[in-house]
């Protein structure tokens, strides 16, 4: 029997549903973080009242920086998932971009936007 060179339409549909579900969750989290960053849901006077406690201010700044990093990571994850949906549409999803072999299903379920198998990723890091 010849080695599979791509996932079947049924398998691609399964991955598509998984990715769409993840996208829904990640977009929700991203929007919640953005709202928090912009104080949209806050009735607080935080950005209008003077702050006298320097430590509190430093903590707030650190929290905002961490939130910005998290939103940046989520945004990158969203882009990766959207690109995976395009690969599904093109029927190239799950194909290792270095070796051209299929990425194992277990890896794709864990990292649905993966474009490299674990071995290719490890080899790629060495260079």
Tab-separated table of C-alpha atoms in Angstrom:
chain	number	residue	atom	x	y	z
A	1	UNK	CA	0.000	0.000	0.000
A	2	UNK	CA	1.290	3.446	-0.918
A	3	UNK	CA	2.119	5.871	1.872
A	4	UNK	CA	-0.503	8.565	2.454
A	5	UNK	CA	0.555	11.937	1.133
A	6	UNK	CA	-2.357	13.914	2.577
A	7	UNK	CA	-5.223	13.583	5.016
A	8	UNK	CA	-8.638	12.514	3.690
A	9	UNK	CA	-11.489	15.007	3.361
A	10	UNK	CA	-13.116	13.427	6.424
A	11	UNK	CA	-9.932	13.822	8.462
A	12	UNK	CA	-9.536	17.413	7.250
A	13	UNK	CA	-13.123	18.125	8.297
A	14	UNK	CA	-12.361	16.768	11.772
A	15	UNK	CA	-9.342	19.072	12.053
A	16	UNK	CA	-11.368	21.995	10.693
A	17	UNK	CA	-13.972	21.569	13.433
A	18	UNK	CA	-11.253	21.321	16.081
A	19	UNK	CA	-9.560	24.493	14.794
A	20	UNK	CA	-12.807	26.449	14.496
A	21	UNK	CA	-13.678	25.557	18.100
A	22	UNK	CA	-10.202	26.646	19.272
A	23	UNK	CA	-10.487	29.857	17.255
A	24	UNK	CA	-13.798	30.694	18.892
A	25	UNK	CA	-12.289	30.252	22.364
A	26	UNK	CA	-9.065	32.113	21.579
A	27	UNK	CA	-10.879	35.041	19.929
A	28	UNK	CA	-13.140	35.311	22.981
A	29	UNK	CA	-10.100	35.353	25.305
A	30	UNK	CA	-8.347	37.890	23.073
A	31	UNK	CA	-11.358	40.228	23.067
A	32	UNK	CA	-11.695	39.936	26.852
A	33	UNK	CA	-8.021	40.845	27.300
A	34	UNK	CA	-8.306	43.778	24.896
A	35	UNK	CA	-11.351	45.061	26.791
A	36	UNK	CA	-9.370	44.776	30.023
A	37	UNK	CA	-6.410	46.620	28.504
A	38	UNK	CA	-8.620	49.446	27.294
A	39	UNK	CA	-10.631	49.586	30.555
A	40	UNK	CA	-13.863	49.203	28.555
A	41	UNK	CA	-15.653	47.166	31.206
A	42	UNK	CA	-14.351	49.210	34.111
A	43	UNK	CA	-16.258	51.784	36.119
A	44	UNK	CA	-13.034	52.397	37.981
A	45	UNK	CA	-11.481	55.818	38.369
A	46	UNK	CA	-8.028	54.302	37.928
A	47	UNK	CA	-7.039	56.387	34.926
A	48	UNK	CA	-8.597	59.633	36.160
A	49	UNK	CA	-7.613	59.771	39.841
A	50	UNK	CA	-4.087	60.516	41.042
A	51	UNK	CA	-2.178	57.513	42.335
A	52	UNK	CA	-0.119	58.029	45.444
A	53	UNK	CA	1.208	54.527	45.927
A	54	UNK	CA	4.251	53.969	43.739
A	55	UNK	CA	4.319	50.203	44.381
A	56	UNK	CA	0.714	49.847	43.300
A	57	UNK	CA	1.448	51.813	40.136
A	58	UNK	CA	4.458	49.613	39.348
A	59	UNK	CA	2.336	46.521	39.826
A	60	UNK	CA	-0.340	47.899	37.508
A	61	UNK	CA	2.282	48.657	34.850
A	62	UNK	CA	3.716	45.140	35.119
A	63	UNK	CA	0.225	43.628	34.852
A	64	UNK	CA	-0.472	45.690	31.744
A	65	UNK	CA	2.820	44.637	30.175
A	66	UNK	CA	2.025	40.971	30.884
A	67	UNK	CA	-1.460	41.447	29.432
A	68	UNK	CA	0.027	43.031	26.300
A	69	UNK	CA	2.401	40.053	25.904
A	70	UNK	CA	-0.490	37.622	26.342
A	71	UNK	CA	-2.656	39.423	23.786
A	72	UNK	CA	0.266	39.453	21.369
A	73	UNK	CA	0.701	35.680	21.769
A	74	UNK	CA	-3.033	35.126	21.317
A	75	UNK	CA	-3.045	37.276	18.201
A	76	UNK	CA	-0.179	35.204	16.768
A	77	UNK	CA	-2.053	31.994	17.681
A	78	UNK	CA	-5.198	33.284	15.921
A	79	UNK	CA	-3.180	34.025	12.768
A	80	UNK	CA	-1.646	30.528	12.922
A	81	UNK	CA	-5.060	28.882	13.296
A	82	UNK	CA	-6.514	30.937	10.439
A	83	UNK	CA	-3.574	29.896	8.241
A	84	UNK	CA	-4.268	26.264	9.195
A	85	UNK	CA	-7.870	26.681	7.986
A	86	UNK	CA	-6.534	27.928	4.644
A	87	UNK	CA	-4.258	24.868	4.421
A	88	UNK	CA	-7.290	22.664	5.102
A	89	UNK	CA	-9.151	24.415	2.295
A	90	UNK	CA	-6.156	23.864	-0.011
A	91	UNK	CA	-5.865	20.251	1.197
A	92	UNK	CA	-2.259	20.816	2.266
A	93	UNK	CA	-2.992	20.729	6.003
A	94	UNK	CA	-0.903	18.377	8.104
A	95	UNK	CA	1.957	18.114	5.632
A	96	UNK	CA	5.392	18.830	7.099
A	97	UNK	CA	6.745	21.840	5.217
A	98	UNK	CA	10.317	20.486	5.332
A	99	UNK	CA	9.933	16.753	4.648
A	100	UNK	CA	6.594	16.737	2.809
A	101	UNK	CA	5.460	13.844	5.016
A	102	UNK	CA	2.294	13.800	7.094
A	103	UNK	CA	2.513	15.267	10.573
A	104	UNK	CA	1.106	12.725	13.068
A	105	UNK	CA	-2.518	13.307	14.063
A	106	UNK	CA	-1.588	13.402	17.753
A	107	UNK	CA	0.671	16.407	17.142
A	108	UNK	CA	-1.980	18.178	15.078
A	109	UNK	CA	-4.581	17.631	17.786
A	110	UNK	CA	-2.197	19.112	20.365
A	111	UNK	CA	-0.831	21.881	18.092
A	112	UNK	CA	-3.428	22.331	15.315
A	113	UNK	CA	-1.479	25.111	13.578
A	114	UNK	CA	1.734	23.037	13.348
A	115	UNK	CA	3.533	23.028	10.011
A	116	UNK	CA	6.401	20.821	11.197
A	117	UNK	CA	6.609	17.399	12.811
A	118	UNK	CA	8.414	17.222	16.153
A	119	UNK	CA	11.497	15.785	14.388
A	120	UNK	CA	11.569	18.554	11.754
A	121	UNK	CA	11.123	21.215	14.413
A	122	UNK	CA	14.004	19.780	16.450
A	123	UNK	CA	16.229	19.526	13.364
A	124	UNK	CA	15.278	23.066	12.347
A	125	UNK	CA	16.292	24.451	15.765
A	126	UNK	CA	19.789	22.979	15.429
A	127	UNK	CA	20.507	25.131	12.367
